[in-house]
C-alpha atoms as a printed R data frame, in Angstrom:
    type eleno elety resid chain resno       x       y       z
1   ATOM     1    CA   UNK     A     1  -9.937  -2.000  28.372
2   ATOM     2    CA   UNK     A     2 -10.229  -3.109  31.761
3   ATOM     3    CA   UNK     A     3  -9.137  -6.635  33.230
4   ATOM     4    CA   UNK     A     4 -10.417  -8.728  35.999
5   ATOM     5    CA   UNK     A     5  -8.886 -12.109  37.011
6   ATOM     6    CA   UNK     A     6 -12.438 -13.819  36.441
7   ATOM     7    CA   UNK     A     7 -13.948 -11.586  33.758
8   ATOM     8    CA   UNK     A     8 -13.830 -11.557  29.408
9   ATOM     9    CA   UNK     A     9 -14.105  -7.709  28.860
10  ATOM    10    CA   UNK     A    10 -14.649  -6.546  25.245
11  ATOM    11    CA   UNK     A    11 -14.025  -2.675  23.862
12  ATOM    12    CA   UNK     A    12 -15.465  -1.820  20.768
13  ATOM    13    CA   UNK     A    13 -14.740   1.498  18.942
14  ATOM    14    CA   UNK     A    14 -16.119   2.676  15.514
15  ATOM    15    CA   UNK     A    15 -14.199   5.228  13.523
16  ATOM    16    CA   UNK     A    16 -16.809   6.954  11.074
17  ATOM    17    CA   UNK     A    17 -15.721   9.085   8.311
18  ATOM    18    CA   UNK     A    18 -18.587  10.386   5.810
19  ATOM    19    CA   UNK     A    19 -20.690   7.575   5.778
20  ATOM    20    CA   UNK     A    20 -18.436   5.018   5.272
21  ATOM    21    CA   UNK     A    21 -17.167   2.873   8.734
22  ATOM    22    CA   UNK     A    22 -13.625   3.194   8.433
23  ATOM    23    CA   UNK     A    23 -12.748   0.692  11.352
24  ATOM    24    CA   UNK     A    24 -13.680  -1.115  14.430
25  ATOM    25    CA   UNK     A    25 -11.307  -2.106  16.741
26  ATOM    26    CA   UNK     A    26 -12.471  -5.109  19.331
27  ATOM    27    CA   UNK     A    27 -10.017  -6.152  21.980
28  ATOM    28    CA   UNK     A    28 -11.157  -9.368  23.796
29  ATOM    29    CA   UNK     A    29  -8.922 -10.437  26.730
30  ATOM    30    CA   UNK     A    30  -9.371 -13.611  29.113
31  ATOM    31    CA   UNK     A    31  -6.431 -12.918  31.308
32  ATOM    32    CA   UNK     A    32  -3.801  -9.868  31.590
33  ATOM    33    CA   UNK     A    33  -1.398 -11.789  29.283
34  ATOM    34    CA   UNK     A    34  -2.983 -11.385  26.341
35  ATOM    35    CA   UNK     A    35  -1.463 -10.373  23.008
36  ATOM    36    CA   UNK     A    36  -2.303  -7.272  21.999
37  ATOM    37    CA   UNK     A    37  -4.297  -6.428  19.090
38  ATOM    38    CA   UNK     A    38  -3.090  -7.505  15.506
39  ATOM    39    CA   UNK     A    39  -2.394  -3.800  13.375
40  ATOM    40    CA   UNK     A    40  -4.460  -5.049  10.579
41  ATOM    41    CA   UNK     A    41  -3.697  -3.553   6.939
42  ATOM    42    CA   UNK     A    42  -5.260  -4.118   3.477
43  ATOM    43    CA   UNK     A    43  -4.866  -3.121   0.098
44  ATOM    44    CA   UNK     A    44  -5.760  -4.493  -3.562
45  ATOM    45    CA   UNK     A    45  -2.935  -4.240  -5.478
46  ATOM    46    CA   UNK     A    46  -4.157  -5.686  -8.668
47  ATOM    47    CA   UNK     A    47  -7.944  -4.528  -9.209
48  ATOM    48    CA   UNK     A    48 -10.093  -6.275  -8.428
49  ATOM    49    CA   UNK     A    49  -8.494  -9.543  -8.474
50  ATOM    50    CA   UNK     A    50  -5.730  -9.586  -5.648
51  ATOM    51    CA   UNK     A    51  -6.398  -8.067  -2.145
52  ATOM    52    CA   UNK     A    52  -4.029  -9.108   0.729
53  ATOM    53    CA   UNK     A    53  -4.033  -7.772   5.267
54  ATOM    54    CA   UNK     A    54  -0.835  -7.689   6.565
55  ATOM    55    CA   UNK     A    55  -0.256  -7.281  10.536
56  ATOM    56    CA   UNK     A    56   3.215  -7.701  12.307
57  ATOM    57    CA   UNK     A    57   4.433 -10.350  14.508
58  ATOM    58    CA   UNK     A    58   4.673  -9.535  17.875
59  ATOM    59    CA   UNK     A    59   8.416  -9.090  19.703
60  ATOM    60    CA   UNK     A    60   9.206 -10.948  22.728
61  ATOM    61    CA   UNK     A    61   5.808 -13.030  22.795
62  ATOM    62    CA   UNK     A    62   4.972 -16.923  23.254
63  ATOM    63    CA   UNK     A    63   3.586 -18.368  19.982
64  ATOM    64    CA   UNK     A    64   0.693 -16.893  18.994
65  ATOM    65    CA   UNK     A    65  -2.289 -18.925  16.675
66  ATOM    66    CA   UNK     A    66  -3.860 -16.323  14.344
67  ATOM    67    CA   UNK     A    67  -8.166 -16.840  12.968
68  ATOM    68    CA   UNK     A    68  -8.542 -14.168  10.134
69  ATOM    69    CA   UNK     A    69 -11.795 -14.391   8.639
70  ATOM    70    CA   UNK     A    70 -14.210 -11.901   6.411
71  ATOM    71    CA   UNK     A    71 -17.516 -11.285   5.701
72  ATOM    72    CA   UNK     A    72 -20.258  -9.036   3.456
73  ATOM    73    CA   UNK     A    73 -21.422  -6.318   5.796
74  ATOM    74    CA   UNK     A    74 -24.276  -6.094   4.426
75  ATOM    75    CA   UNK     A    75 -25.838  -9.492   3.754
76  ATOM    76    CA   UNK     A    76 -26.468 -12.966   5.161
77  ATOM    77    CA   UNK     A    77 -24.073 -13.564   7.513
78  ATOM    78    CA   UNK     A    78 -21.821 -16.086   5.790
79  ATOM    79    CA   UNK     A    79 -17.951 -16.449   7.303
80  ATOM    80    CA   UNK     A    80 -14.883 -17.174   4.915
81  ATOM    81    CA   UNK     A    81 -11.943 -18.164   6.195
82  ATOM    82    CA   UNK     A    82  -8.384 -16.117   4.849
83  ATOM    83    CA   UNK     A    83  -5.860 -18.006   3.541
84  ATOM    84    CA   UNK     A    84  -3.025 -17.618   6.053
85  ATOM    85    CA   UNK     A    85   0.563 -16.984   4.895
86  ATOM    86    CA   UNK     A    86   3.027 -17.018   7.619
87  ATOM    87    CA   UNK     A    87   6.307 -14.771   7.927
88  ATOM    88    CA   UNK     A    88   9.061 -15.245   6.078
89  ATOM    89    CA   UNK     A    89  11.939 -16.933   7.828
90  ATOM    90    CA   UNK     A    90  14.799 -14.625   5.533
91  ATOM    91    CA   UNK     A    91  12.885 -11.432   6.590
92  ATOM    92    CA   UNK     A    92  14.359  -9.507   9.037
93  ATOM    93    CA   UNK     A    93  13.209  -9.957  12.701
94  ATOM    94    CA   UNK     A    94  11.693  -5.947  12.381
95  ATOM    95    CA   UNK     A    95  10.028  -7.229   9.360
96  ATOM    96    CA   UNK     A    96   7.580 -10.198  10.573
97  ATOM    97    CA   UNK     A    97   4.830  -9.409   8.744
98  ATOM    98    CA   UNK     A    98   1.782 -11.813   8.743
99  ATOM    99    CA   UNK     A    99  -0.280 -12.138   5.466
100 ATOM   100    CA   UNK     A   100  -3.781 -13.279   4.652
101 ATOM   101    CA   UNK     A   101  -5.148 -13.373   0.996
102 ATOM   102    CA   UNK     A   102  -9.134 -12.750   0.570
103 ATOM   103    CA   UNK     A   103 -10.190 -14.274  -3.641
104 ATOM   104    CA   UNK     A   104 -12.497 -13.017  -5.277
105 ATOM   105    CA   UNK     A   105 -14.462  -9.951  -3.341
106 ATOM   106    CA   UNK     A   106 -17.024  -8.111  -5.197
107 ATOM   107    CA   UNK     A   107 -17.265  -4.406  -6.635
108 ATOM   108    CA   UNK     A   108 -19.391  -1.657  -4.270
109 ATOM   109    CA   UNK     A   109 -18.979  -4.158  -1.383
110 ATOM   110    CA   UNK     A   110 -18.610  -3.578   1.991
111 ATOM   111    CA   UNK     A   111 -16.978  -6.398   3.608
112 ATOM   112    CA   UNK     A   112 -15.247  -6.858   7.055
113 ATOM   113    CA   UNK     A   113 -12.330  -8.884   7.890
114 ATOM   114    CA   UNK     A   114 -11.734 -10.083  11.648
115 ATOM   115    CA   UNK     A   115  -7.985 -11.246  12.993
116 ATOM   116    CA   UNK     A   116  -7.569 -12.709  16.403
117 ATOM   117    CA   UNK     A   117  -4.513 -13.347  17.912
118 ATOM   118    CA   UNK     A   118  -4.896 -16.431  20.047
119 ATOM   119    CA   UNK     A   119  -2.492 -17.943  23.199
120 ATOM   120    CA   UNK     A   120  -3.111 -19.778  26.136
121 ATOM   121    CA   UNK     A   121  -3.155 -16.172  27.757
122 ATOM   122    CA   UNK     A   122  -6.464 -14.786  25.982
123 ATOM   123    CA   UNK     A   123  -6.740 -13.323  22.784
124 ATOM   124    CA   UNK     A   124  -7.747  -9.770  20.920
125 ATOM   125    CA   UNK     A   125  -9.675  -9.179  17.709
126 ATOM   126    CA   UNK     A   126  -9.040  -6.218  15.296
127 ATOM   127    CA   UNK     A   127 -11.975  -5.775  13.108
128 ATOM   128    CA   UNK     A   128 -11.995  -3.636  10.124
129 ATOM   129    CA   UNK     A   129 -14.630  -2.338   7.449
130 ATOM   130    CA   UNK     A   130 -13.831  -1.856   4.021
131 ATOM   131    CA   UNK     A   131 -14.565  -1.560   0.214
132 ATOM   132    CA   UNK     A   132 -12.622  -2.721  -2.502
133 ATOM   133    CA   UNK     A   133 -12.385   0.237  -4.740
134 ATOM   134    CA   UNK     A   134 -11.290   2.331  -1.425
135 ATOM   135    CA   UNK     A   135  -8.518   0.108  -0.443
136 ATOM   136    CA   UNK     A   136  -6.883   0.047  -4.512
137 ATOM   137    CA   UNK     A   137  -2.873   0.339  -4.131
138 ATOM   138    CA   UNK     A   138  -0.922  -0.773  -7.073
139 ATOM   139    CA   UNK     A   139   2.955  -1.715  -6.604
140 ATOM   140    CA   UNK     A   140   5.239   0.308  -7.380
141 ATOM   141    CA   UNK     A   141   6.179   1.029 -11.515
142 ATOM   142    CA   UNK     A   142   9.223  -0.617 -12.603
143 ATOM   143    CA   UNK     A   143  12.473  -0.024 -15.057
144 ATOM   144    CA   UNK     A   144  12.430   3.534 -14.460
145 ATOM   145    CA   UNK     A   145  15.027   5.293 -17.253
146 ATOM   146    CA   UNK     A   146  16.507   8.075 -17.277
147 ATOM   147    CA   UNK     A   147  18.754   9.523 -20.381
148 ATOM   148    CA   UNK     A   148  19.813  12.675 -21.491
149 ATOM   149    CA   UNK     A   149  17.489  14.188 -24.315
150 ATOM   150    CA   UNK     A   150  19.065  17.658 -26.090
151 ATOM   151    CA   UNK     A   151  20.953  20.033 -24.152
152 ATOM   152    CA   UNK     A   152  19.210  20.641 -19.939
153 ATOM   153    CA   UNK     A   153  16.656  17.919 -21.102
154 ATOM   154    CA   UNK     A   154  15.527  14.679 -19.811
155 ATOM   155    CA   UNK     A   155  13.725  11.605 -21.201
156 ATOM   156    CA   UNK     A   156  11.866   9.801 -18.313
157 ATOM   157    CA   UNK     A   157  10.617   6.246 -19.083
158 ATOM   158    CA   UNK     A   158   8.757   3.442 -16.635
159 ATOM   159    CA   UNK     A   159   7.205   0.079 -17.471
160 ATOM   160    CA   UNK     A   160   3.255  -0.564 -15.433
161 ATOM   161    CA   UNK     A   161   3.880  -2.344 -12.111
162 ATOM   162    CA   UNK     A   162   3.869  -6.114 -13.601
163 ATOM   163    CA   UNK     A   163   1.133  -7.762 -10.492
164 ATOM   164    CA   UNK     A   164  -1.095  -5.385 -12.260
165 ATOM   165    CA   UNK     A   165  -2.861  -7.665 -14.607
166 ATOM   166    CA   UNK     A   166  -5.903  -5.687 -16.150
167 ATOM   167    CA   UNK     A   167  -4.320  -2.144 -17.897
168 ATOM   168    CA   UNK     A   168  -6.514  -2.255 -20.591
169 ATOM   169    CA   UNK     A   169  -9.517  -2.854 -18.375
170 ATOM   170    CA   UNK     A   170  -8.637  -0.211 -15.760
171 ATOM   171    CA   UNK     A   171  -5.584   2.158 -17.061
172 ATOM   172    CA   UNK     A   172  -3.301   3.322 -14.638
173 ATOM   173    CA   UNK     A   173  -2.036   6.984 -14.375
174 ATOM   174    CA   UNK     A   174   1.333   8.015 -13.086
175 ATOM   175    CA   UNK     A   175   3.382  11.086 -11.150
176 ATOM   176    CA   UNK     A   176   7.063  11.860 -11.242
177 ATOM   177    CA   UNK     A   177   8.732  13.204  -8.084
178 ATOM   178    CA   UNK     A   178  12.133  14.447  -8.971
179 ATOM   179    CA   UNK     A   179  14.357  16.107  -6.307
180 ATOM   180    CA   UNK     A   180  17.873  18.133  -6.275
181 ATOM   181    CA   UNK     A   181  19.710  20.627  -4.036
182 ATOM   182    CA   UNK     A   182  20.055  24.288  -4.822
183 ATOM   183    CA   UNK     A   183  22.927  25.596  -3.039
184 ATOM   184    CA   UNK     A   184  22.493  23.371   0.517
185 ATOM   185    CA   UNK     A   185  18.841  23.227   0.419
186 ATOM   186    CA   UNK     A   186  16.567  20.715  -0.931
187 ATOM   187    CA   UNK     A   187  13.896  20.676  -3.614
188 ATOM   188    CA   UNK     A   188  11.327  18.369  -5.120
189 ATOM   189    CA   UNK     A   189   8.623  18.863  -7.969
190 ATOM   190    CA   UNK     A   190   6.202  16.261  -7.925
191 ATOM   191    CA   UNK     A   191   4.421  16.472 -12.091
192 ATOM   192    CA   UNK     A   192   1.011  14.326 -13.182
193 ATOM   193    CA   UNK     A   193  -1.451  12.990 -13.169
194 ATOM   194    CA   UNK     A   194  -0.006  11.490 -16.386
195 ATOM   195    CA   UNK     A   195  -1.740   8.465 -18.792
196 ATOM   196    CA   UNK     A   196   1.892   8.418 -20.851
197 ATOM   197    CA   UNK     A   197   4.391   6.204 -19.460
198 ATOM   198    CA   UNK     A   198   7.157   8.849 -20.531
199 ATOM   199    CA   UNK     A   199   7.925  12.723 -20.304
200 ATOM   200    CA   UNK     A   200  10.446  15.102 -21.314
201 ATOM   201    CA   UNK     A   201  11.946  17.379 -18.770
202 ATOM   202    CA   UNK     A   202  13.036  20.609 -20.470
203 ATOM   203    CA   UNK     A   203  15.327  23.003 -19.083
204 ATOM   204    CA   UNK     A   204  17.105  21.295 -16.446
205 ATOM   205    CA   UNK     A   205  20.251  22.208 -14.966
206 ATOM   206    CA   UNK     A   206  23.568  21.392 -16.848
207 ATOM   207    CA   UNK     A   207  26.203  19.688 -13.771
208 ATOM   208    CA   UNK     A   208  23.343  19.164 -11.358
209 ATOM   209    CA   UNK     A   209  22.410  15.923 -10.212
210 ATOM   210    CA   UNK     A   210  18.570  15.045  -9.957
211 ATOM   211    CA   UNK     A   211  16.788  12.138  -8.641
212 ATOM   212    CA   UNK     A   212  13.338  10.382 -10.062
213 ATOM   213    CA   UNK     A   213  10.643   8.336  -8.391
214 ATOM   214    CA   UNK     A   214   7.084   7.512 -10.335
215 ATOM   215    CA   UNK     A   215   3.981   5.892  -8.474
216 ATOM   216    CA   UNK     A   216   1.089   4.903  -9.962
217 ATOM   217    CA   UNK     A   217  -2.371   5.149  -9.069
218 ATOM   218    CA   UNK     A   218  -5.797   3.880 -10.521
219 ATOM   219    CA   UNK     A   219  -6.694   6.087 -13.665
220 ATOM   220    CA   UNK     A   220 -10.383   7.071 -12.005
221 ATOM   221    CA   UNK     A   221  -8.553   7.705  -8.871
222 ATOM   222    CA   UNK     A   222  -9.713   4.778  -6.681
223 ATOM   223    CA   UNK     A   223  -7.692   4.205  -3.762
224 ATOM   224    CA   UNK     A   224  -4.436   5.747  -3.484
225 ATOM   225    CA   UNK     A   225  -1.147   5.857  -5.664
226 ATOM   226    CA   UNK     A   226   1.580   3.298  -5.056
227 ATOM   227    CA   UNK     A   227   4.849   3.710  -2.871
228 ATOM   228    CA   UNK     A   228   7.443   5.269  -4.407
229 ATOM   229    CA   UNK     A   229   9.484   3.362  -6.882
230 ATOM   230    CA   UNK     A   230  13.319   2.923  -6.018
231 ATOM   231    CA   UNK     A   231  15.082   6.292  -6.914
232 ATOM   232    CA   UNK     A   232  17.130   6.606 -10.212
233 ATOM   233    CA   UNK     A   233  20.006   9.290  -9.984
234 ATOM   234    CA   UNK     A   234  21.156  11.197 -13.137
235 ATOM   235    CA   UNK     A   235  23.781  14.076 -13.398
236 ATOM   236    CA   UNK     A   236  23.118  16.308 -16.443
237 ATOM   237    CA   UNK     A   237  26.417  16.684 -18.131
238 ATOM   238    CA   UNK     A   238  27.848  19.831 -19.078
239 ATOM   239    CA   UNK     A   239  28.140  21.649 -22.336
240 ATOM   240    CA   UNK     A   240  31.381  21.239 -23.674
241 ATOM   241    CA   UNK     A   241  33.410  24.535 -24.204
């Protein structure tokens, strides 16, 4: 992008993957101070019901007024505006993470949501292209137990991640990543797809210690599977003499 004292210069750039338009990025500036383009991210973590864009604050920048607005691609051209949720004041200053919620989108939909960052210096527009059922990113499953199950076996357990409202409408399916070190050096074994919300682990190694993690993911494999959940560590004991 280029910048004269007197001129509005616009880039555009379209990302295409398949035939779906991934993203378009517009950057509109008025003067050489303007902010620089909101990092725009969405996912539905509660399908189809809940979809959220998160983009960070910038550091070191006067106030900033943010328009976030989204449209269907595809149809007349009718505007909504997103409902705006500003950053927390207890998260941490690396952690200033903008929110805007967009109700009730339809299924097979392409839709595009717009952000502009706004200040007296000029302002830039990310624009981005998406579908619901490509964007699909549950939390993260919860209450993960571990226990001790026969000699060298473990009984794995999780609950669903709770925002996700509509299990018996669209199941979820699940994988385990467990991890351990083998004399120094690290290893990992990541099991599923599985529709069970437990597993036994047979033949594990009496003394060792093992970590677990379980994400979950859409059981027709929309989107992608959740982060990680928080680790659970578990030492098998030993067999008594």
């Amino acid at each position: 992008m280029a910048l004269f004292s007197s001129v509005c210069v616009t880039v555009i750039l379209v990302c295409v993957l398949g035939v779906h338009t991934l993203d378009l990025l517009r950057a509109t500036a008025t003067s050489g101070n303007a902010p620089s383009t909101p990092s725009v991210h969405c996912w539905c973590a509660n399908f189809p019901n809940s979809t959220l864009c998160s983009w960070p604050e910038p550091h070191h920048f006067p106030p900033i007024h943010y328009v976030a607005t989204y449209s269907e691609r595809h149809s007349q051209p009718v505007t909504n505006d997103c409902h705006l949720i500003p950053p927390s004041s207890s998260s941490p200053t690396s952690q200033q993470l903008w929110h805007c919620q967009l109700p009730n989108l339809k299924l097979l939909t392409n839709y595009i949501i717009n952000v502009t960052a706004v200040h007296s210096g000029g302002s830039s527009s990310h624009l981005a292209s998406f579908m619901l059922e490509d964007i699909v990113k549950p939390d993260p499953p919860v209450d993960i137990r571990v226990s001790p199950h026969n000699i060298k076996d473990l009984l794995v357990e999780w609950s669903p991640p709770p925002t996700w409202d509509n299990l018996d409408i669209f199941p979820l399916k699940y994988q385990i990543l467990y991890q351990w070190e083998h004399r120094g050096t690290p290893r990992s074994v990541n099991m599923g797809p599985l529709e069970s919300t437990r597993v036994e682990l047979k033949g594990l190694s009496a003394g060792r210690t093992y970590l677990f993690q379980v994400c979950a993911k859409e059981l027709l494999g929309l989107g992608e599977c959740s982060n990680w959940s928080s680790p659970v560590k578990i030492t098998i004991p030993r067999r008594n003499p």
